[in-house]
Coordinates of C-alpha atoms in Angstrom, one line a residue:
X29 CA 130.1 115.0 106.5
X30 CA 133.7 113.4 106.6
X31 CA 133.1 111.0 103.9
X32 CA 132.8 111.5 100.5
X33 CA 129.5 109.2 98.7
X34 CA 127.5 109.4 95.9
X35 CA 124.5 106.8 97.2
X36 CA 123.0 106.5 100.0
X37 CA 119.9 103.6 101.2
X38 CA 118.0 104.2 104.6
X39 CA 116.7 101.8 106.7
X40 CA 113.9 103.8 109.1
X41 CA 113.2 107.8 108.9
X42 CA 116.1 110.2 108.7
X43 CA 116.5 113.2 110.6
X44 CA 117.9 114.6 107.1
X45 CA 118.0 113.2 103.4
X46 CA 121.7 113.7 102.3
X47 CA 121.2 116.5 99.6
X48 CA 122.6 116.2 96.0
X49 CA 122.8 112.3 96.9
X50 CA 121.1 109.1 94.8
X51 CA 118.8 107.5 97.2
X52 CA 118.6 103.8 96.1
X53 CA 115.9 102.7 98.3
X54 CA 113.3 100.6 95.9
X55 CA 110.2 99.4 98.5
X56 CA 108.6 97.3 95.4
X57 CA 111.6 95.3 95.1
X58 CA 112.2 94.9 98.5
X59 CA 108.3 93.8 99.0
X60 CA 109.0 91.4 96.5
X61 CA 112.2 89.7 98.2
X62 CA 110.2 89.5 101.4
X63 CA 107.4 87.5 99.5
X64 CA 110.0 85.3 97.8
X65 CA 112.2 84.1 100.6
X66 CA 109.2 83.7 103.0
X67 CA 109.0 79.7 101.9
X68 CA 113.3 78.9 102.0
X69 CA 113.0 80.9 105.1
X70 CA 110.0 79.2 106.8
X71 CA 111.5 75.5 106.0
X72 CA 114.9 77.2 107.3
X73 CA 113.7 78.1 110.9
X74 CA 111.8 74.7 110.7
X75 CA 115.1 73.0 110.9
X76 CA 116.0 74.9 114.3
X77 CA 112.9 72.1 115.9
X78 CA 115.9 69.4 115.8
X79 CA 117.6 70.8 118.4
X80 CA 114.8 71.1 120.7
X81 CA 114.1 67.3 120.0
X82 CA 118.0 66.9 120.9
X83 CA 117.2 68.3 124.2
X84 CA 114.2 66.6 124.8
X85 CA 112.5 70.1 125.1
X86 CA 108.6 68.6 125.0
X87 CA 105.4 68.3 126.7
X88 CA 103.9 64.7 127.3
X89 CA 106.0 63.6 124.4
X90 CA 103.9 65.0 122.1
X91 CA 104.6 68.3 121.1
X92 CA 107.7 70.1 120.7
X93 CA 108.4 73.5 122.6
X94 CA 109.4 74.8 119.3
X95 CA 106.1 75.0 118.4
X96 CA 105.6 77.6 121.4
X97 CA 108.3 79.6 120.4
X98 CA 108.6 83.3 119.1
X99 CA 111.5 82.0 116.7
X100 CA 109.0 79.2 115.1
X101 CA 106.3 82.5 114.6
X102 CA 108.8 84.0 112.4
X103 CA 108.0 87.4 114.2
X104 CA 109.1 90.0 111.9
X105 CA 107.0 92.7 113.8
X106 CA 109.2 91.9 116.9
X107 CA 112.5 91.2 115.8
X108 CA 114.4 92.4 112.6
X109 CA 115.6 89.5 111.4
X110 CA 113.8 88.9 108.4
X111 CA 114.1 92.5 107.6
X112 CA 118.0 92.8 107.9
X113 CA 117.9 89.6 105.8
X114 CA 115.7 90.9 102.6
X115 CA 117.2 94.3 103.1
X116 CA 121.1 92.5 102.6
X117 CA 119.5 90.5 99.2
X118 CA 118.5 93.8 98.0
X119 CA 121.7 95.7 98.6
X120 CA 124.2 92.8 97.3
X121 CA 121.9 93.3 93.7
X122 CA 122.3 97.3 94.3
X123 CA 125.8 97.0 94.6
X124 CA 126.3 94.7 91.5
X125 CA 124.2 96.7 89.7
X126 CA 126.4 100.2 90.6
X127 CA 129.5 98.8 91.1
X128 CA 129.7 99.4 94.6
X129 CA 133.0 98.5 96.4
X130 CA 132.9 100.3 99.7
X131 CA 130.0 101.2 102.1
X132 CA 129.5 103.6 105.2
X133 CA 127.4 101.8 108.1
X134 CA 125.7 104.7 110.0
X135 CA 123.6 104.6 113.4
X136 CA 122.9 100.2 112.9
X137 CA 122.9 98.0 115.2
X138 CA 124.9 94.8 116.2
X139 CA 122.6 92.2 114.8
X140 CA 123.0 94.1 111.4
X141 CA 126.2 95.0 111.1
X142 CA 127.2 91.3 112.1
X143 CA 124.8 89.8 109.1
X144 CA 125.6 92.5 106.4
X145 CA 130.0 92.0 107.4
X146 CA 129.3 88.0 106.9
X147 CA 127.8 88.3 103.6
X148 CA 129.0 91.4 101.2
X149 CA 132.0 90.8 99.6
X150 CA 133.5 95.3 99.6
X151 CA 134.9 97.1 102.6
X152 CA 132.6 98.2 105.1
X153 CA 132.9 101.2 107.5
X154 CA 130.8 101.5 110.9
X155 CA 130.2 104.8 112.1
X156 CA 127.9 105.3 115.1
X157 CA 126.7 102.0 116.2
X158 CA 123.8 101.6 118.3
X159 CA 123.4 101.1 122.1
X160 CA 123.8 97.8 123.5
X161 CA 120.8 99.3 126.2
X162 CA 118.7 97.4 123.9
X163 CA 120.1 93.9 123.7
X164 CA 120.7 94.1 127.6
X165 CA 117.4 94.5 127.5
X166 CA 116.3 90.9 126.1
X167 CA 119.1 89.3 127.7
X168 CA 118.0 85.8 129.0
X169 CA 118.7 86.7 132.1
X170 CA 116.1 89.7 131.6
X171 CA 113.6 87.4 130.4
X172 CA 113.6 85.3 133.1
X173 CA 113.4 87.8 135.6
X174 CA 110.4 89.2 133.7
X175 CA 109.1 85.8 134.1
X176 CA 109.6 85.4 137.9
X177 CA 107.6 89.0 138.1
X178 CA 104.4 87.3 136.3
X179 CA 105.0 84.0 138.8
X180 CA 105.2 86.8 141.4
X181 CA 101.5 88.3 140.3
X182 CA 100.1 84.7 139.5
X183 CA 100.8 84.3 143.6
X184 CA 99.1 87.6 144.7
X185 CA 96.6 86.7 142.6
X186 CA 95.7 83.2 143.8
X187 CA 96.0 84.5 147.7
X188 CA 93.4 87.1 146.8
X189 CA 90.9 84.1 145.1
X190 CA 91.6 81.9 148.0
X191 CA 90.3 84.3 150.2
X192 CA 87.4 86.5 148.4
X193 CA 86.4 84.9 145.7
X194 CA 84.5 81.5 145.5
X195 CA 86.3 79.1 143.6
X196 CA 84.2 76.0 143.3
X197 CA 84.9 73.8 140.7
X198 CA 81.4 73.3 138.3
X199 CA 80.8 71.4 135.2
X200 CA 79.9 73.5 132.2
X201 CA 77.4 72.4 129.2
X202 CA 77.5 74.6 126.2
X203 CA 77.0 74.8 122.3
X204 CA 80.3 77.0 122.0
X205 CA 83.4 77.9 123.7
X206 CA 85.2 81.1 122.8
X207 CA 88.8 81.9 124.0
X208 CA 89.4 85.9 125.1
X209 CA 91.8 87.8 127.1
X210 CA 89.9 90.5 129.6
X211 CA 90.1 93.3 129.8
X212 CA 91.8 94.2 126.3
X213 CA 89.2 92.7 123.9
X214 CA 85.9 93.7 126.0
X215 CA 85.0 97.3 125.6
X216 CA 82.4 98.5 128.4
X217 CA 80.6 95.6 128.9
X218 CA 82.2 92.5 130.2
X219 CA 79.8 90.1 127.7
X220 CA 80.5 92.2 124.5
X221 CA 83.6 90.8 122.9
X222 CA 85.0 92.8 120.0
X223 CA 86.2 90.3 117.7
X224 CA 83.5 87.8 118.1
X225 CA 80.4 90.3 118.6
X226 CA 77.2 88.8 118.1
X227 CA 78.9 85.3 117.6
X228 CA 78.8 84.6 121.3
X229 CA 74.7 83.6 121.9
X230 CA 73.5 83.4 125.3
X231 CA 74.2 80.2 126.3
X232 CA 78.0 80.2 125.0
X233 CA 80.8 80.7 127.2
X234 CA 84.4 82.3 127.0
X235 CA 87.3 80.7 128.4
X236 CA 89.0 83.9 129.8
X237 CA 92.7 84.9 130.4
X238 CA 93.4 87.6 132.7
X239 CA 97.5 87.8 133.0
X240 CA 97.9 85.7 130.3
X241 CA 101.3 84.6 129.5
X242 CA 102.4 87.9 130.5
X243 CA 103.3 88.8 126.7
X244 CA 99.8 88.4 124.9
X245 CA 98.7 90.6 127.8
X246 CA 100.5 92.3 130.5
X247 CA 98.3 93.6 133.8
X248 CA 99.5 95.1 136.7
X249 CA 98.6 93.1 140.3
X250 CA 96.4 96.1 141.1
X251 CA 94.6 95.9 137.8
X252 CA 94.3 92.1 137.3
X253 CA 92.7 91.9 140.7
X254 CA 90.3 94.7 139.6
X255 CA 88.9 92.8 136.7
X256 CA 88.4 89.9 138.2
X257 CA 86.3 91.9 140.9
X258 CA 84.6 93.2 137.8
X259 CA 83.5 90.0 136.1
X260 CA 82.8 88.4 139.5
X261 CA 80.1 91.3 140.1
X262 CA 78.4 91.5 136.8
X263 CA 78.6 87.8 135.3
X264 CA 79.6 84.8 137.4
X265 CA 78.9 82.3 134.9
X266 CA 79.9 83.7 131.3
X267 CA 83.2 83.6 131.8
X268 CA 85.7 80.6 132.8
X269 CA 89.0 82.3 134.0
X270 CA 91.9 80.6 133.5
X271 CA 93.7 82.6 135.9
X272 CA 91.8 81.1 139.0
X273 CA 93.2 77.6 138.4
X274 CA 96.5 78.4 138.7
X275 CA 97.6 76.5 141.6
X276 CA 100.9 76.8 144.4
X277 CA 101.6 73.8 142.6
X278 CA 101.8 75.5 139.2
X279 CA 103.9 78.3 140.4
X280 CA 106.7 75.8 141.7
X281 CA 106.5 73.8 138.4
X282 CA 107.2 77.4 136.8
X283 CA 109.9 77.8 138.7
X284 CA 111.5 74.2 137.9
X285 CA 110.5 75.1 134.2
X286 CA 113.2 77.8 134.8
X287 CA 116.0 75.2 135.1
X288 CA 115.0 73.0 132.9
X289 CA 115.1 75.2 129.5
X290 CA 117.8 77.6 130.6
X291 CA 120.8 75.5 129.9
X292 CA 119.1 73.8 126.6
X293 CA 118.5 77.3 125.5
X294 CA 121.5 78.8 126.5
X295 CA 123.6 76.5 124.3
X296 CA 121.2 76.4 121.4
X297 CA 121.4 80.2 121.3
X298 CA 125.0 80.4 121.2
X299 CA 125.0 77.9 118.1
X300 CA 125.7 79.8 114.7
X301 CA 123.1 80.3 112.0
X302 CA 123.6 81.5 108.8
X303 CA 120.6 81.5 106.7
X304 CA 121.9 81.4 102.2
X305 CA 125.7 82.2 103.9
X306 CA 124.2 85.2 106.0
X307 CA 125.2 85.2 109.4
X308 CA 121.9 85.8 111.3
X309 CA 123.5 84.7 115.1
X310 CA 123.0 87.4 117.0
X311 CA 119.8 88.2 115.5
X312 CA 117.9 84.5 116.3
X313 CA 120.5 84.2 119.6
X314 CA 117.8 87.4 120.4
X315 CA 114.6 85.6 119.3
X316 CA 115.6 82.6 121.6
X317 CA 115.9 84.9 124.5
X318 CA 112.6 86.1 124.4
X319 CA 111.4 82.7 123.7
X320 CA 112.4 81.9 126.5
X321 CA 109.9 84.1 128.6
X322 CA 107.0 83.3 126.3
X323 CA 107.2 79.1 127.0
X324 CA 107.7 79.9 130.9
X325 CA 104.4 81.7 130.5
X326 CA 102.2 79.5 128.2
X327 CA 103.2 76.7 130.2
X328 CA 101.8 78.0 133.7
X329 CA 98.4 78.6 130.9
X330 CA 99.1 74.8 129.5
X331 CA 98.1 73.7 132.7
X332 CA 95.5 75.5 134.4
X333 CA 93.4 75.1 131.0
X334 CA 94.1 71.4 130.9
X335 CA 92.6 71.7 134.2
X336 CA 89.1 73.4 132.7
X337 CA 89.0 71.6 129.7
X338 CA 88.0 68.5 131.8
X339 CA 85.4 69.9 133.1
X340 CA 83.6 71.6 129.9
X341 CA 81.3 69.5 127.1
X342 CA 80.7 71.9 124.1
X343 CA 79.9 71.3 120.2
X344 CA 82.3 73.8 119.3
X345 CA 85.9 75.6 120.3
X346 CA 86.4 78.9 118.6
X347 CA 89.7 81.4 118.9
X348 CA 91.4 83.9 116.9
X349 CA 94.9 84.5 116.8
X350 CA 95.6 80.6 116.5
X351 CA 98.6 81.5 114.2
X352 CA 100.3 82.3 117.3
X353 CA 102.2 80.3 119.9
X354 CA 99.3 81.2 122.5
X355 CA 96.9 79.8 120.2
X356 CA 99.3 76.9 119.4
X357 CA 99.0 76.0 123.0
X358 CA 95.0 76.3 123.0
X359 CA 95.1 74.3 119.8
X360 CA 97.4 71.6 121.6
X361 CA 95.2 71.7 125.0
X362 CA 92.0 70.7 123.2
X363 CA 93.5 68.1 121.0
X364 CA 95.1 66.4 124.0
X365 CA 91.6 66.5 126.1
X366 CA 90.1 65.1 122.8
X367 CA 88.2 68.4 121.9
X368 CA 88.8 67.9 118.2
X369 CA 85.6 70.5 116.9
X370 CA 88.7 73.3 116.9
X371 CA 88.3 76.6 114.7
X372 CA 90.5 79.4 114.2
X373 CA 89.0 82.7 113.6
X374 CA 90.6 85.2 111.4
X375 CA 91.3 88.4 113.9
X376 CA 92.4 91.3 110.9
X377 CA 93.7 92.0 107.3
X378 CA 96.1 89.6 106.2
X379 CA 98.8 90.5 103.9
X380 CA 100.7 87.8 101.3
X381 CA 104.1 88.9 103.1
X382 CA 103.0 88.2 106.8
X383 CA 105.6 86.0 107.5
X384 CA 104.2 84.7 110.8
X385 CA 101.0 83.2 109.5
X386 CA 103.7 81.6 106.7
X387 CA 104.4 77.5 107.5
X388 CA 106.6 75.1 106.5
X389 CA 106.0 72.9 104.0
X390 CA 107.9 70.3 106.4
X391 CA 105.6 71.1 109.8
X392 CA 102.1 71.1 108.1
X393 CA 100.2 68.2 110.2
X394 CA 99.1 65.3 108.4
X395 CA 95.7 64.3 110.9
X396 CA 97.8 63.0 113.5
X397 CA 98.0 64.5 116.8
X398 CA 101.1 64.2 117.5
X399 CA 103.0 67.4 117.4
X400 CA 107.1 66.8 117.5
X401 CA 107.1 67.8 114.0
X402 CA 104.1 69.7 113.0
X403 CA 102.6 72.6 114.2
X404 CA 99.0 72.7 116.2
X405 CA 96.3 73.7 113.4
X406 CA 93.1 74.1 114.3
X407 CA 91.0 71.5 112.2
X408 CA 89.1 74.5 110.2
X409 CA 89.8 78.4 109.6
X410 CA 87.2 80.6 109.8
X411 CA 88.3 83.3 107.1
X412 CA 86.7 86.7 106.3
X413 CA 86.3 86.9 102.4
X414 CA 87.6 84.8 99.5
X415 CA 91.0 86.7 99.5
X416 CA 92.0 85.5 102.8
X417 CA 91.2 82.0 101.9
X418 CA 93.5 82.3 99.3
X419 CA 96.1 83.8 101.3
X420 CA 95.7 81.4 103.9
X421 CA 95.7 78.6 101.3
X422 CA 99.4 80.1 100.1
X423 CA 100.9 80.1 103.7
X424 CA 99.9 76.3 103.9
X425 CA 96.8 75.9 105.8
X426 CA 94.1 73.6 104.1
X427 CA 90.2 74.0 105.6
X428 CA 88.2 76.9 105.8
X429 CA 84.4 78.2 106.2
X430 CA 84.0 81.6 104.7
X431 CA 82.2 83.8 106.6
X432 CA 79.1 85.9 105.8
X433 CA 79.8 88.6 108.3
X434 CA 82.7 89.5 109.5
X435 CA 82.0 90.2 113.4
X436 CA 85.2 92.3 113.8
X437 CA 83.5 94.7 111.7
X438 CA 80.1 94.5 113.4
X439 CA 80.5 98.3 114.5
X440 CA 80.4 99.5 111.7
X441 CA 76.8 98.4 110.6
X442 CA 74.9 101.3 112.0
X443 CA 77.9 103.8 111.3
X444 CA 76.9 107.5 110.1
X445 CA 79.3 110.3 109.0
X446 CA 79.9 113.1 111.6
X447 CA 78.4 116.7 110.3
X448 CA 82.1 118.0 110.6
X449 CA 85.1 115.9 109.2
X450 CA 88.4 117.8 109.5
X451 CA 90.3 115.2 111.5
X452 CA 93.4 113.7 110.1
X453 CA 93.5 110.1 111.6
X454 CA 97.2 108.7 112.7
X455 CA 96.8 104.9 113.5
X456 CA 100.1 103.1 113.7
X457 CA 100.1 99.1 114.7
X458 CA 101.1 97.5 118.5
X459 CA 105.2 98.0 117.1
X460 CA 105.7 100.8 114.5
X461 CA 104.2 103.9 116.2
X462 CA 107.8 105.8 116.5
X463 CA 108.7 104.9 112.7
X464 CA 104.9 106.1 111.8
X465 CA 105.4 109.0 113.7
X466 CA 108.6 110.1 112.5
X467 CA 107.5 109.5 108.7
X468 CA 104.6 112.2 109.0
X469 CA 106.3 114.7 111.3
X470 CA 107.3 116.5 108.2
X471 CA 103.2 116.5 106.9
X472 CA 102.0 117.7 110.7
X473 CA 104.6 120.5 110.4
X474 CA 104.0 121.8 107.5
X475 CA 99.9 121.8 108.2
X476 CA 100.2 123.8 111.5
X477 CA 96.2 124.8 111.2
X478 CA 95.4 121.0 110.6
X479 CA 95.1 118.4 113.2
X480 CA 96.2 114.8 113.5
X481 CA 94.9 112.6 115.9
X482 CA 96.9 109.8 116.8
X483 CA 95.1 106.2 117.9
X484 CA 97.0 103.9 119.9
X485 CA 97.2 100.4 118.9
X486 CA 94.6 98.8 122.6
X487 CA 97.8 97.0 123.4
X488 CA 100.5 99.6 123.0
X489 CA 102.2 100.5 126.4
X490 CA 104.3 103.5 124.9
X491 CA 104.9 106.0 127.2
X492 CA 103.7 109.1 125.1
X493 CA 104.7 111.9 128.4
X494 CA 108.5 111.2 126.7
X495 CA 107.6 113.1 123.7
X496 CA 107.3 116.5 122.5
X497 CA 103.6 117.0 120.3
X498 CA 103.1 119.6 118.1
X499 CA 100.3 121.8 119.1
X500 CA 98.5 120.4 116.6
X501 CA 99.3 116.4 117.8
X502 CA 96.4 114.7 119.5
X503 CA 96.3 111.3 121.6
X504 CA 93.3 109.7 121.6
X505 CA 91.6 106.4 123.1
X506 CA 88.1 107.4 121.8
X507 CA 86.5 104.4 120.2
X508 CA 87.9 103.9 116.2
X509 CA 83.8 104.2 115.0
X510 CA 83.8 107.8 116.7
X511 CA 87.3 108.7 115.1
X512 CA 86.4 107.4 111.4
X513 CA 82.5 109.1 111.7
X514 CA 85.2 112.7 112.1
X515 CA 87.8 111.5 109.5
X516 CA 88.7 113.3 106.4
X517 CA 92.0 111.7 106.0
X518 CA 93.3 108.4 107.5
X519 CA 97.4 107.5 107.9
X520 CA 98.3 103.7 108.5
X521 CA 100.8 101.3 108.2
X522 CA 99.8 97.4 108.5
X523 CA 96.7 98.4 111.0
X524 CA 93.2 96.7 109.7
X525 CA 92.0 100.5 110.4
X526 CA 93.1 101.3 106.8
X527 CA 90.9 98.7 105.3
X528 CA 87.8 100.0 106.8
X529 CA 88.3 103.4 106.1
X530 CA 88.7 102.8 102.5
X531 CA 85.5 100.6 102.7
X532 CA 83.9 103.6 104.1
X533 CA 85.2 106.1 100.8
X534 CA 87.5 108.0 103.7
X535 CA 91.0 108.4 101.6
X536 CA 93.5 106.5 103.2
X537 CA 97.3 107.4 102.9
X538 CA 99.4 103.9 103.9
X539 CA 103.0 104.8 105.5
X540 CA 105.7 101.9 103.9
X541 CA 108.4 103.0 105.7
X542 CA 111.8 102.8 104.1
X543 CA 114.3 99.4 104.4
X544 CA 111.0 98.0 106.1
X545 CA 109.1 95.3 103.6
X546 CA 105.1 96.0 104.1
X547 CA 103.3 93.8 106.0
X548 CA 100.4 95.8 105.1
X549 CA 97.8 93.8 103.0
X550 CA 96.0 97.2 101.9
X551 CA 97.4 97.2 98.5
X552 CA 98.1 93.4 98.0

């Protein structure tokens, strides 16, 4: 209210639009920037890999940590980046265009603020910068203690198996191994996986994490010992848990891990980056913190499944989420045991500006298995239709089988339509659900009579008790088949949901939020 402007461009939901003001937000342009950069970019952060090669930052000499790394995913649903970065392209052709020569920073935070000062040439202004809670908050110091807390659980854990669970080692003979995470992919019964469905055949097996890396999935001690109970009491022998081979042994290696990569990644982090002469520092010295926590965790996973994989013969080795650095690490693990028969299963809806499935020209491999410079691939990709081959053939991966049924979908093939439809479906993905929230609070007010159910992503861990509903505000963990059978209207963002509601003639309203590029492949 102090300042005079004439044009104003939001980043996130305001509270208020400035009236009488030119809004020059343009979410077409700034999809297409994010599609643009997303090859100079991948090849950029591929260059980051020489420094962990400097450091000597390996396993077995044959694969970088890079390749484990949230930085080397390009995670633009995590960190912001990416988004500052297309966001600053758009704005220096804004202010060209307008002749723009001073701007008013209000509410952004560090990472932001330092990019967008390094890289427009006007006078900027801050006003109202964020809290530094947040960046406290994935400190590397943070992260480590986060990681000693899962070390911590791994060790409750393994006292409990040592002394009420039988732990024999066994060979295993199977056609096909699939890699799962229990409890958050299993529904009610602990042989009915959701993404493979009727994939898995009776004599198959799943290699199962419970803790995980403590990212992927996050269980309390309490809760971890529960499901292991759980599978232990309905079905010894379908699942091979990669929790019960973590060892003492493992656990003081963890700890030595901690050592090891702290002072390689403290100086990396404090290096300078500037990606086309924008200063992105602070926003990758962020992505290397977290990092951080997610190597210290595959690695105690590395090497209880090396452990398992010597024991298993199968024809075939199927996960999903093999775009990832957890299934980077699977991918590595069979490779080195000589399990070469690896396929990576499509797990949603991709979108042609999901920057994390997006390689580098430079670290696609070239048959060999050694992995200092290329990233783990799976030797085929199982995709769901034509248009994901395609998609996948544009980020850089090569082999696919085409499936005929997509199993992620398999509850929908005896669906029927409820008698009554007068819900109004809210399903926001594992990171958005505030922004989602925020950009229909003005359609839930102004429908007082209507009511909006809102569908947690299964991994979301928001604590919903710290805000105010509406009456008219549901939350809801009934099954997404029960929800769409009552749906008259769906809301999404980049959730899969939104594809399967339009499949299903349910209209579908998709929430691009503003100064955020869509990651949403509904409209690609």
């Amino acid at each position: 209210k102090n300042y005079k402007f004439q044009y104003y461009y939001q980043i996130g939901v305001l509270n208020n639009s400035p009236s009488d003001k030119i809004c020059l937000n343009d979410q077409s342009r700034l999809n297409n920037i994010a599609y643009k950069e997303k090859n100079d970019y991948s090849d950029w952060i591929y260059l980051i890999n020489e420094n962990f090669l400097k450091y000597k930052l390996t396993i077995n000499n044959d694969l970088s940590l890079f390749f484990l790394t949230d930085i080397s995913n390009k995670r633009s649903e995590i960190f912001d980046t990416y988004n500052n970065i297309c966001n600053i392209l758009l704005l220096k052709e804004v202010i060209k265009e307008k002749r723009i020569n001073k701007i008013l920073i209000n509410g952004a935070s560090d990472t932001f603020i330092n990019s967008i000062k390094s890289f427009l040439q006007v006078e900027i202004k801050v006003l109202n910068k964020k809290h530094k809670l947040k960046a406290f908050k994935n400190s590397l110091t943070i992260n480590i203690f986060k990681h000693f807390r899962l070390i911590f659980k791994y060790l409750i854990y393994r006292v409990f198996l040592v002394l009420f669970i039988d732990n024999e080692k066994k060979k295993y003979i199977c056609k096909t191994i699939f890699f799962t995470k229990y409890p958050l992919h299993f529904l009610d019964d602990t042989n009915l996986e959701e993404k493979y469905t009727y994939l898995v055949k009776n004599d198959d097996k799943y290699i199962t994490n419970l803790h995980s890396d403590g990212l992927h999935q996050s269980l309390s001690i309490f809760r971890s010992l529960v499901c292991r109970i759980k599978i232990q009491q309905e079905n010894t022998d379908k699942h091979i848990i990669v929790d019960d081979q973590v060892t003492f042994k493992d656990l003081l290696l963890s700890i030595l891990d901690v050592f090891r990569l702290y002072m390689p990644f403290k100086n990396m982090r404090e290096k300078k980056y500037f990606y086309k002469n924008i200063d992105i520092s602070l926003s990758i010295k962020n992505e290397f913190n977290f990092s951080l926590q997610r190597i210290l965790g595959l690695l105690i996973c590395y090497r209880s499944l090396n452990k398992i994989l010597k024991s298993i013969t199968a024809e075939k080795y199927i996960f999903y989420a093999h775009e990832f650095a957890f299934g980077r690490m699977i991918t590595y693990s069979l490779h080195s045991a000589k399990k070469l028969n690896t396929f990576g299963m499509q797990h949603g809806v991709l979108s042609r500006r999901k920057l994390c499935f997006n390689l580098s020209a430079n670290e696609i491999p070239c048959g060999s298995l050694n992995y200092l410079k290329s990233v783990p691939l799976p030797r085929r990709i199982i995709v769901e239709d034509e248009k994901s081959r395609i998609l996948y053939q544009d980020f850089g991966y090569k082999k696919f089988i085409v499936m005929d049924e997509i199993p992620r979908l398999h509850y929908l093939k005896n669906f029927k339509f409820s008698s009554i439809r007068k819900k109004n479906l809210v399903v926001p993905g594992l990171h958005d659900f505030e922004l989602i929230y925020e950009a229909i609070s003005k359609v839930v007010r102004d429908n007082p009579y209507e009511y909006f159910y809102i569908k947690p992503h299964p991994r979301s861990n928001i604590d919903f008790n710290r805000f105010k509903f509406p009456k008219n505000v549901k939350i809801t963990n009934k099954h997404i088949s029960d929800l769409l059978a009552e749906a008259k209207m769906v809301y999404v963002s980049y959730s899969s949901v939104g594809i399967e509601a339009r499949s299903l003639n349910i209209p579908v309203m998709e929430i691009q939020c503003p100064g955020f590029f869509s990651e949403s492949g509904l409209n690609d």
